[in-house]
Amino acid sequence: MQMVSEASRGSQLLPVLGDLVRFLRQLEGPDNPSPVAISVLRRLRDEGSARVTDLAKAERASQPGMTQLIGRMEKAGQVRRVPDPADGRAVRVEATADGLALLERTYAHYAATFDKMFAELDPADSDAIIQALPALRRLAQVRAENIRS
């Protein structure tokens, strides 16, 4: 059995992940939220409230673009602005119950779509993907830990 060199593992993984990310970005959910809005809601759910500037940086968006997105999400009832307890002049953004429900509906739609795709695969391929998930989670955790360090 030939071992794949360390340098080529990323080059093998990248196009597959890129295809899956593009697929998710193009997949229309039941409420049709933008991919960035879903990412913002996920971040707020997982990490708690944040300043608009921090959301823009984390999502690699411009400050004006994130401000506009947050304004649209606020009008839709998905987020709300709250005082920053550390700085009385600043505000933070937090997800609302409606925003979290939107996130859950969207993820349920994504999961159902992937379930249909899994049904089209050979069972051995489906099993191999599921068996690889713990290692992929660890890979994602390594990235998360390295970026935050």
Tab-separated table of N, CA and C in Angstrom:
chain	number	residue	atom	x	y	z
A	1	MET	N	0.846	-1.187	0.000
A	1	MET	CA	0.000	0.000	0.000
A	1	MET	C	0.882	1.238	0.000
A	2	GLN	N	0.676	2.107	-0.945
A	2	GLN	CA	1.494	3.304	-1.060
A	2	GLN	C	0.939	4.403	-0.152
A	3	MET	N	1.802	5.043	0.618
A	3	MET	CA	1.400	6.130	1.505
A	3	MET	C	1.377	7.440	0.724
A	4	VAL	N	0.382	8.245	0.992
A	4	VAL	CA	0.283	9.558	0.367
A	4	VAL	C	1.174	10.502	1.161
A	5	SER	N	1.942	11.315	0.472
A	5	SER	CA	2.832	12.227	1.185
A	5	SER	C	2.019	13.246	1.964
A	6	GLU	N	2.603	13.732	3.062
A	6	GLU	CA	1.932	14.729	3.910
A	6	GLU	C	1.539	15.964	3.111
A	7	ALA	N	2.396	16.386	2.193
A	7	ALA	CA	2.136	17.611	1.431
A	7	ALA	C	0.921	17.463	0.522
A	8	SER	N	0.617	16.254	0.094
A	8	SER	CA	-0.475	16.101	-0.862
A	8	SER	C	-1.828	15.849	-0.197
A	9	ARG	N	-1.873	15.614	1.091
A	9	ARG	CA	-3.162	15.342	1.736
A	9	ARG	C	-4.089	16.543	1.648
A	10	GLY	N	-3.550	17.695	1.920
A	10	GLY	CA	-4.366	18.901	1.812
A	10	GLY	C	-4.830	19.145	0.391
A	11	SER	N	-3.960	18.883	-0.569
A	11	SER	CA	-4.345	19.106	-1.964
A	11	SER	C	-5.406	18.102	-2.419
A	12	GLN	N	-5.486	16.946	-1.784
A	12	GLN	CA	-6.546	15.984	-2.100
A	12	GLN	C	-7.860	16.360	-1.420
A	13	LEU	N	-7.777	16.873	-0.206
A	13	LEU	CA	-8.973	17.222	0.558
A	13	LEU	C	-9.613	18.518	0.063
A	14	LEU	N	-8.801	19.481	-0.293
A	14	LEU	CA	-9.289	20.809	-0.641
A	14	LEU	C	-10.344	20.832	-1.749
A	15	PRO	N	-10.143	20.172	-2.883
A	15	PRO	CA	-11.168	20.249	-3.921
A	15	PRO	C	-12.498	19.601	-3.501
A	16	VAL	N	-12.432	18.539	-2.709
A	16	VAL	CA	-13.661	17.887	-2.254
A	16	VAL	C	-14.418	18.808	-1.305
A	17	LEU	N	-13.710	19.390	-0.359
A	17	LEU	CA	-14.363	20.323	0.561
A	17	LEU	C	-14.885	21.542	-0.185
A	18	GLY	N	-14.108	22.025	-1.135
A	18	GLY	CA	-14.548	23.167	-1.941
A	18	GLY	C	-15.847	22.871	-2.679
A	19	ASP	N	-15.941	21.670	-3.253
A	19	ASP	CA	-17.183	21.288	-3.950
A	19	ASP	C	-18.358	21.235	-2.986
A	20	LEU	N	-18.144	20.676	-1.804
A	20	LEU	CA	-19.231	20.580	-0.817
A	20	LEU	C	-19.643	21.954	-0.304
A	21	VAL	N	-18.679	22.828	-0.071
A	21	VAL	CA	-18.997	24.182	0.390
A	21	VAL	C	-19.768	24.938	-0.687
A	22	ARG	N	-19.316	24.846	-1.923
A	22	ARG	CA	-20.048	25.498	-3.023
A	22	ARG	C	-21.468	24.957	-3.129
A	23	PHE	N	-21.616	23.652	-2.990
A	23	PHE	CA	-22.939	23.049	-3.037
A	23	PHE	C	-23.829	23.630	-1.935
A	24	LEU	N	-23.316	23.692	-0.708
A	24	LEU	CA	-24.110	24.247	0.396
A	24	LEU	C	-24.447	25.709	0.170
A	25	ARG	N	-23.496	26.475	-0.345
A	25	ARG	CA	-23.742	27.901	-0.584
A	25	ARG	C	-24.826	28.117	-1.639
A	26	GLN	N	-24.947	27.182	-2.571
A	26	GLN	CA	-25.925	27.312	-3.643
A	26	GLN	C	-27.271	26.680	-3.290
A	27	LEU	N	-27.301	25.872	-2.257
A	27	LEU	CA	-28.524	25.181	-1.859
A	27	LEU	C	-29.486	26.171	-1.226
A	28	GLU	N	-30.665	26.243	-1.775
A	28	GLU	CA	-31.662	27.164	-1.237
A	28	GLU	C	-32.442	26.457	-0.143
A	29	GLY	N	-32.501	27.101	1.004
A	29	GLY	CA	-33.242	26.557	2.123
A	29	GLY	C	-34.687	26.991	2.093
A	30	PRO	N	-35.462	26.517	3.054
A	30	PRO	CA	-36.888	26.848	3.073
A	30	PRO	C	-37.153	28.345	3.224
A	31	ASP	N	-36.296	29.059	3.906
A	31	ASP	CA	-36.466	30.506	4.098
A	31	ASP	C	-35.470	31.299	3.267
A	32	ASN	N	-34.593	30.597	2.541
A	32	ASN	CA	-33.627	31.191	1.637
A	32	ASN	C	-32.686	32.215	2.283
A	33	PRO	N	-32.128	31.909	3.465
A	33	PRO	CA	-31.151	32.843	4.045
A	33	PRO	C	-29.838	32.790	3.266
A	34	SER	N	-29.099	33.877	3.314
A	34	SER	CA	-27.800	33.893	2.634
A	34	SER	C	-26.813	33.028	3.421
A	35	PRO	N	-25.797	32.504	2.743
A	35	PRO	CA	-24.788	31.716	3.446
A	35	PRO	C	-24.102	32.510	4.557
A	36	VAL	N	-23.884	33.801	4.342
A	36	VAL	CA	-23.233	34.609	5.384
A	36	VAL	C	-24.171	34.788	6.577
A	37	ALA	N	-25.460	34.979	6.321
A	37	ALA	CA	-26.420	35.105	7.425
A	37	ALA	C	-26.445	33.829	8.251
A	38	ILE	N	-26.432	32.687	7.594
A	38	ILE	CA	-26.402	31.409	8.320
A	38	ILE	C	-25.123	31.289	9.131
A	39	SER	N	-24.016	31.690	8.550
A	39	SER	CA	-22.741	31.628	9.264
A	39	SER	C	-22.744	32.547	10.483
A	40	VAL	N	-23.306	33.745	10.331
A	40	VAL	CA	-23.403	34.682	11.452
A	40	VAL	C	-24.273	34.091	12.554
A	41	LEU	N	-25.411	33.535	12.191
A	41	LEU	CA	-26.291	32.934	13.204
A	41	LEU	C	-25.605	31.779	13.921
A	42	ARG	N	-24.895	30.947	13.164
A	42	ARG	CA	-24.165	29.834	13.781
A	42	ARG	C	-23.113	30.354	14.750
A	43	ARG	N	-22.388	31.385	14.338
A	43	ARG	CA	-21.348	31.957	15.195
A	43	ARG	C	-21.960	32.535	16.465
A	44	LEU	N	-23.069	33.259	16.324
A	44	LEU	CA	-23.718	33.842	17.500
A	44	LEU	C	-24.258	32.746	18.416
A	45	ARG	N	-24.791	31.679	17.823
A	45	ARG	CA	-25.273	30.558	18.638
A	45	ARG	C	-24.123	29.897	19.396
A	46	ASP	N	-23.023	29.664	18.703
A	46	ASP	CA	-21.918	28.909	19.291
A	46	ASP	C	-21.027	29.738	20.209
A	47	GLU	N	-20.859	31.024	19.903
A	47	GLU	CA	-19.898	31.848	20.628
A	47	GLU	C	-20.543	32.961	21.439
A	48	GLY	N	-21.832	33.174	21.269
A	48	GLY	CA	-22.516	34.243	21.995
A	48	GLY	C	-22.464	35.557	21.228
A	49	SER	N	-22.948	36.595	21.879
A	49	SER	CA	-23.048	37.902	21.226
A	49	SER	C	-21.677	38.413	20.791
A	50	ALA	N	-21.710	39.308	19.797
A	50	ALA	CA	-20.458	39.846	19.259
A	50	ALA	C	-20.707	41.242	18.705
A	51	ARG	N	-19.643	42.015	18.631
A	51	ARG	CA	-19.710	43.318	17.973
A	51	ARG	C	-19.743	43.124	16.463
A	52	VAL	N	-20.337	44.051	15.770
A	52	VAL	CA	-20.418	43.976	14.306
A	52	VAL	C	-19.014	43.927	13.712
A	53	THR	N	-18.089	44.698	14.260
A	53	THR	CA	-16.720	44.695	13.724
A	53	THR	C	-16.085	43.314	13.855
A	54	ASP	N	-16.340	42.638	14.968
A	54	ASP	CA	-15.777	41.300	15.159
A	54	ASP	C	-16.431	40.289	14.215
A	55	LEU	N	-17.743	40.429	13.979
A	55	LEU	CA	-18.419	39.551	13.028
A	55	LEU	C	-17.872	39.759	11.623
A	56	ALA	N	-17.659	41.016	11.248
A	56	ALA	CA	-17.119	41.311	9.920
A	56	ALA	C	-15.747	40.671	9.753
A	57	LYS	N	-14.913	40.796	10.755
A	57	LYS	CA	-13.573	40.215	10.681
A	57	LYS	C	-13.652	38.694	10.604
A	58	ALA	N	-14.468	38.089	11.461
A	58	ALA	CA	-14.576	36.632	11.502
A	58	ALA	C	-15.144	36.064	10.210
A	59	GLU	N	-16.062	36.775	9.603
A	59	GLU	CA	-16.704	36.298	8.374
A	59	GLU	C	-15.990	36.791	7.119
A	60	ARG	N	-14.914	37.545	7.315
A	60	ARG	CA	-14.137	38.095	6.200
A	60	ARG	C	-15.017	38.946	5.292
A	61	ALA	N	-15.812	39.783	5.942
A	61	ALA	CA	-16.715	40.694	5.235
A	61	ALA	C	-16.285	42.121	5.539
A	62	SER	N	-16.705	43.048	4.714
A	62	SER	CA	-16.414	44.447	4.998
A	62	SER	C	-17.298	44.913	6.154
A	63	GLN	N	-16.826	45.916	6.860
A	63	GLN	CA	-17.610	46.488	7.956
A	63	GLN	C	-18.956	47.019	7.451
A	64	PRO	N	-18.977	47.809	6.358
A	64	PRO	CA	-20.272	48.285	5.859
A	64	PRO	C	-21.190	47.138	5.420
A	65	GLY	N	-20.618	46.121	4.788
A	65	GLY	CA	-21.422	44.980	4.352
A	65	GLY	C	-22.034	44.239	5.531
A	66	MET	N	-21.252	44.040	6.589
A	66	MET	CA	-21.770	43.352	7.764
A	66	MET	C	-22.819	44.212	8.462
A	67	THR	N	-22.590	45.513	8.514
A	67	THR	CA	-23.575	46.412	9.119
A	67	THR	C	-24.906	46.313	8.371
A	68	GLN	N	-24.853	46.285	7.043
A	68	GLN	CA	-26.077	46.148	6.246
A	68	GLN	C	-26.751	44.801	6.493
A	69	LEU	N	-25.956	43.733	6.526
A	69	LEU	CA	-26.518	42.412	6.764
A	69	LEU	C	-27.193	42.342	8.129
A	70	ILE	N	-26.521	42.861	9.150
A	70	ILE	CA	-27.091	42.851	10.502
A	70	ILE	C	-28.380	43.675	10.522
A	71	GLY	N	-28.408	44.779	9.810
A	71	GLY	CA	-29.628	45.585	9.734
A	71	GLY	C	-30.784	44.808	9.119
A	72	ARG	N	-30.502	44.072	8.033
A	72	ARG	CA	-31.553	43.248	7.405
A	72	ARG	C	-31.988	42.121	8.337
A	73	MET	N	-31.028	41.500	9.002
A	73	MET	CA	-31.351	40.409	9.922
A	73	MET	C	-32.137	40.927	11.127
A	74	GLU	N	-31.808	42.136	11.559
A	74	GLU	CA	-32.536	42.737	12.684
A	74	GLU	C	-33.989	43.021	12.277
A	75	LYS	N	-34.188	43.568	11.083
A	75	LYS	CA	-35.548	43.834	10.585
A	75	LYS	C	-36.356	42.547	10.454
A	76	ALA	N	-35.676	41.455	10.112
A	76	ALA	CA	-36.344	40.165	9.959
A	76	ALA	C	-36.565	39.474	11.298
A	77	GLY	N	-36.056	40.068	12.379
A	77	GLY	CA	-36.242	39.485	13.701
A	77	GLY	C	-35.281	38.352	14.030
A	78	GLN	N	-34.190	38.225	13.273
A	78	GLN	CA	-33.244	37.134	13.475
A	78	GLN	C	-32.152	37.464	14.491
A	79	VAL	N	-31.846	38.747	14.639
A	79	VAL	CA	-30.854	39.199	15.614
A	79	VAL	C	-31.377	40.460	16.288
A	80	ARG	N	-30.753	40.810	17.391
A	80	ARG	CA	-31.065	42.080	18.055
A	80	ARG	C	-29.757	42.661	18.581
A	81	ARG	N	-29.765	43.967	18.724
A	81	ARG	CA	-28.609	44.673	19.279
A	81	ARG	C	-28.840	44.828	20.777
A	82	VAL	N	-27.783	44.576	21.529
A	82	VAL	CA	-27.853	44.680	22.986
A	82	VAL	C	-26.655	45.487	23.471
A	83	PRO	N	-26.778	46.146	24.615
A	83	PRO	CA	-25.636	46.906	25.133
A	83	PRO	C	-24.443	45.987	25.418
A	84	ASP	N	-23.271	46.525	25.193
A	84	ASP	CA	-22.045	45.794	25.513
A	84	ASP	C	-21.744	46.034	26.988
A	85	PRO	N	-21.761	44.996	27.822
A	85	PRO	CA	-21.534	45.201	29.251
A	85	PRO	C	-20.132	45.724	29.577
A	86	ALA	N	-19.187	45.496	28.663
A	86	ALA	CA	-17.814	45.951	28.898
A	86	ALA	C	-17.582	47.384	28.446
A	87	ASP	N	-18.483	47.932	27.608
A	87	ASP	CA	-18.307	49.279	27.069
A	87	ASP	C	-19.693	49.877	26.831
A	88	GLY	N	-20.086	50.783	27.673
A	88	GLY	CA	-21.416	51.377	27.611
A	88	GLY	C	-21.718	52.101	26.314
A	89	ARG	N	-20.691	52.460	25.548
A	89	ARG	CA	-20.911	53.157	24.274
A	89	ARG	C	-21.129	52.189	23.122
A	90	ALA	N	-20.798	50.930	23.322
A	90	ALA	CA	-20.830	49.947	22.231
A	90	ALA	C	-22.058	49.046	22.339
A	91	VAL	N	-22.366	48.411	21.218
A	91	VAL	CA	-23.446	47.429	21.201
A	91	VAL	C	-22.910	46.104	20.660
A	92	ARG	N	-23.605	45.076	21.026
A	92	ARG	CA	-23.301	43.740	20.536
A	92	ARG	C	-24.536	43.217	19.813
A	93	VAL	N	-24.348	42.192	19.039
A	93	VAL	CA	-25.441	41.559	18.309
A	93	VAL	C	-25.610	40.164	18.888
A	94	GLU	N	-26.867	39.777	19.100
A	94	GLU	CA	-27.136	38.416	19.547
A	94	GLU	C	-28.263	37.822	18.714
A	95	ALA	N	-28.267	36.518	18.594
A	95	ALA	CA	-29.313	35.832	17.849
A	95	ALA	C	-30.600	35.815	18.671
A	96	THR	N	-31.720	35.930	17.996
A	96	THR	CA	-33.025	35.823	18.639
A	96	THR	C	-33.527	34.379	18.508
A	97	ALA	N	-34.614	34.087	19.171
A	97	ALA	CA	-35.228	32.766	19.038
A	97	ALA	C	-35.623	32.504	17.584
A	98	ASP	N	-36.125	33.537	16.892
A	98	ASP	CA	-36.476	33.382	15.475
A	98	ASP	C	-35.240	33.092	14.623
A	99	GLY	N	-34.142	33.755	14.926
A	99	GLY	CA	-32.899	33.508	14.193
A	99	GLY	C	-32.387	32.100	14.415
A	100	LEU	N	-32.445	31.637	15.654
A	100	LEU	CA	-31.998	30.276	15.953
A	100	LEU	C	-32.918	29.240	15.310
A	101	ALA	N	-34.216	29.543	15.259
A	101	ALA	CA	-35.154	28.633	14.595
A	101	ALA	C	-34.860	28.566	13.097
A	102	LEU	N	-34.533	29.706	12.502
A	102	LEU	CA	-34.145	29.738	11.088
A	102	LEU	C	-32.913	28.880	10.854
A	103	LEU	N	-31.935	29.004	11.727
A	103	LEU	CA	-30.719	28.206	11.617
A	103	LEU	C	-31.059	26.718	11.693
A	104	GLU	N	-31.895	26.331	12.617
A	104	GLU	CA	-32.275	24.922	12.763
A	104	GLU	C	-33.040	24.414	11.536
A	105	ARG	N	-33.966	25.216	11.012
A	105	ARG	CA	-34.705	24.816	9.804
A	105	ARG	C	-33.761	24.642	8.622
A	106	THR	N	-32.818	25.567	8.503
A	106	THR	CA	-31.870	25.499	7.391
A	106	THR	C	-30.987	24.270	7.523
A	107	TYR	N	-30.476	24.010	8.731
A	107	TYR	CA	-29.638	22.824	8.928
A	107	TYR	C	-30.432	21.546	8.695
A	108	ALA	N	-31.697	21.524	9.096
A	108	ALA	CA	-32.535	20.342	8.852
A	108	ALA	C	-32.703	20.121	7.346
A	109	HIS	N	-32.883	21.203	6.609
A	109	HIS	CA	-33.001	21.104	5.147
A	109	HIS	C	-31.698	20.591	4.542
A	110	TYR	N	-30.566	21.127	4.997
A	110	TYR	CA	-29.274	20.661	4.506
A	110	TYR	C	-29.094	19.176	4.811
A	111	ALA	N	-29.424	18.765	6.034
A	111	ALA	CA	-29.262	17.363	6.422
A	111	ALA	C	-30.139	16.455	5.566
A	112	ALA	N	-31.380	16.864	5.323
A	112	ALA	CA	-32.271	16.054	4.494
A	112	ALA	C	-31.731	15.943	3.070
A	113	THR	N	-31.153	17.012	2.569
A	113	THR	CA	-30.568	16.981	1.232
A	113	THR	C	-29.392	16.021	1.193
A	114	PHE	N	-28.525	16.085	2.195
A	114	PHE	CA	-27.394	15.159	2.245
A	114	PHE	C	-27.868	13.723	2.436
A	115	ASP	N	-28.932	13.513	3.211
A	115	ASP	CA	-29.472	12.158	3.372
A	115	ASP	C	-29.884	11.584	2.021
A	116	LYS	N	-30.502	12.403	1.168
A	116	LYS	CA	-30.887	11.951	-0.178
A	116	LYS	C	-29.640	11.618	-1.000
A	117	MET	N	-28.597	12.428	-0.842
A	117	MET	CA	-27.367	12.168	-1.578
A	117	MET	C	-26.711	10.879	-1.086
A	118	PHE	N	-26.710	10.658	0.230
A	118	PHE	CA	-26.152	9.422	0.780
A	118	PHE	C	-26.897	8.203	0.231
A	119	ALA	N	-28.202	8.335	0.041
A	119	ALA	CA	-28.999	7.221	-0.462
A	119	ALA	C	-28.589	6.826	-1.877
A	120	GLU	N	-27.977	7.756	-2.607
A	120	GLU	CA	-27.521	7.480	-3.972
A	120	GLU	C	-26.147	6.815	-4.009
A	121	LEU	N	-25.461	6.820	-2.892
A	121	LEU	CA	-24.113	6.255	-2.847
A	121	LEU	C	-24.152	4.750	-2.600
A	122	ASP	N	-23.066	4.119	-2.981
A	122	ASP	CA	-22.849	2.734	-2.599
A	122	ASP	C	-22.751	2.708	-1.063
A	123	PRO	N	-23.350	1.722	-0.391
A	123	PRO	CA	-23.289	1.684	1.082
A	123	PRO	C	-21.864	1.724	1.639
A	124	ALA	N	-20.919	1.138	0.936
A	124	ALA	CA	-19.527	1.168	1.413
A	124	ALA	C	-18.982	2.605	1.406
A	125	ASP	N	-19.322	3.377	0.382
A	125	ASP	CA	-18.890	4.773	0.335
A	125	ASP	C	-19.548	5.575	1.449
A	126	SER	N	-20.847	5.355	1.636
A	126	SER	CA	-21.576	6.042	2.694
A	126	SER	C	-20.961	5.737	4.056
A	127	ASP	N	-20.684	4.462	4.304
A	127	ASP	CA	-20.073	4.062	5.576
A	127	ASP	C	-18.681	4.678	5.746
A	128	ALA	N	-17.910	4.725	4.655
A	128	ALA	CA	-16.555	5.290	4.734
A	128	ALA	C	-16.604	6.771	5.103
A	129	ILE	N	-17.558	7.488	4.549
A	129	ILE	CA	-17.688	8.915	4.876
A	129	ILE	C	-18.044	9.081	6.342
A	130	ILE	N	-19.016	8.321	6.826
A	130	ILE	CA	-19.426	8.420	8.226
A	130	ILE	C	-18.272	8.030	9.152
A	131	GLN	N	-17.529	7.011	8.791
A	131	GLN	CA	-16.394	6.596	9.616
A	131	GLN	C	-15.285	7.642	9.651
A	132	ALA	N	-15.198	8.473	8.608
A	132	ALA	CA	-14.170	9.519	8.553
A	132	ALA	C	-14.551	10.759	9.360
A	133	LEU	N	-15.812	10.900	9.748
A	133	LEU	CA	-16.253	12.123	10.432
A	133	LEU	C	-15.495	12.431	11.718
A	134	PRO	N	-15.231	11.464	12.599
A	134	PRO	CA	-14.458	11.819	13.804
A	134	PRO	C	-13.083	12.417	13.471
A	135	ALA	N	-12.418	11.868	12.475
A	135	ALA	CA	-11.109	12.413	12.086
A	135	ALA	C	-11.258	13.801	11.488
A	136	LEU	N	-12.305	14.018	10.693
A	136	LEU	CA	-12.534	15.352	10.131
A	136	LEU	C	-12.854	16.360	11.230
A	137	ARG	N	-13.610	15.935	12.251
A	137	ARG	CA	-13.879	16.829	13.384
A	137	ARG	C	-12.579	17.208	14.089
A	138	ARG	N	-11.704	16.223	14.271
A	138	ARG	CA	-10.414	16.517	14.913
A	138	ARG	C	-9.587	17.464	14.044
A	139	LEU	N	-9.625	17.279	12.733
A	139	LEU	CA	-8.918	18.183	11.819
A	139	LEU	C	-9.463	19.600	11.967
A	140	ALA	N	-10.779	19.740	12.013
A	140	ALA	CA	-11.387	21.066	12.173
A	140	ALA	C	-11.000	21.671	13.521
A	141	GLN	N	-10.912	20.856	14.556
A	141	GLN	CA	-10.531	21.361	15.882
A	141	GLN	C	-9.086	21.837	15.889
A	142	VAL	N	-8.203	21.125	15.215
A	142	VAL	CA	-6.804	21.550	15.123
A	142	VAL	C	-6.744	22.929	14.495
A	143	ARG	N	-7.504	23.138	13.423
A	143	ARG	CA	-7.540	24.437	12.757
A	143	ARG	C	-8.058	25.497	13.696
A	144	ALA	N	-9.150	25.209	14.366
A	144	ALA	CA	-9.735	26.189	15.261
A	144	ALA	C	-8.772	26.568	16.375
A	145	GLU	N	-8.090	25.604	16.923
A	145	GLU	CA	-7.146	25.878	18.007
A	145	GLU	C	-5.949	26.676	17.508
A	146	ASN	N	-5.462	26.384	16.309
A	146	ASN	CA	-4.304	27.094	15.761
A	146	ASN	C	-4.640	28.534	15.401
A	147	ILE	N	-5.835	28.774	14.889
A	147	ILE	CA	-6.217	30.134	14.514
A	147	ILE	C	-6.386	30.998	15.762
A	148	ARG	N	-6.935	30.439	16.796
A	148	ARG	CA	-7.196	31.223	18.016
A	148	ARG	C	-5.950	31.438	18.845
A	149	SER	N	-4.902	30.686	18.571
A	149	SER	CA	-3.669	30.811	19.362
A	149	SER	C	-2.876	32.038	18.984
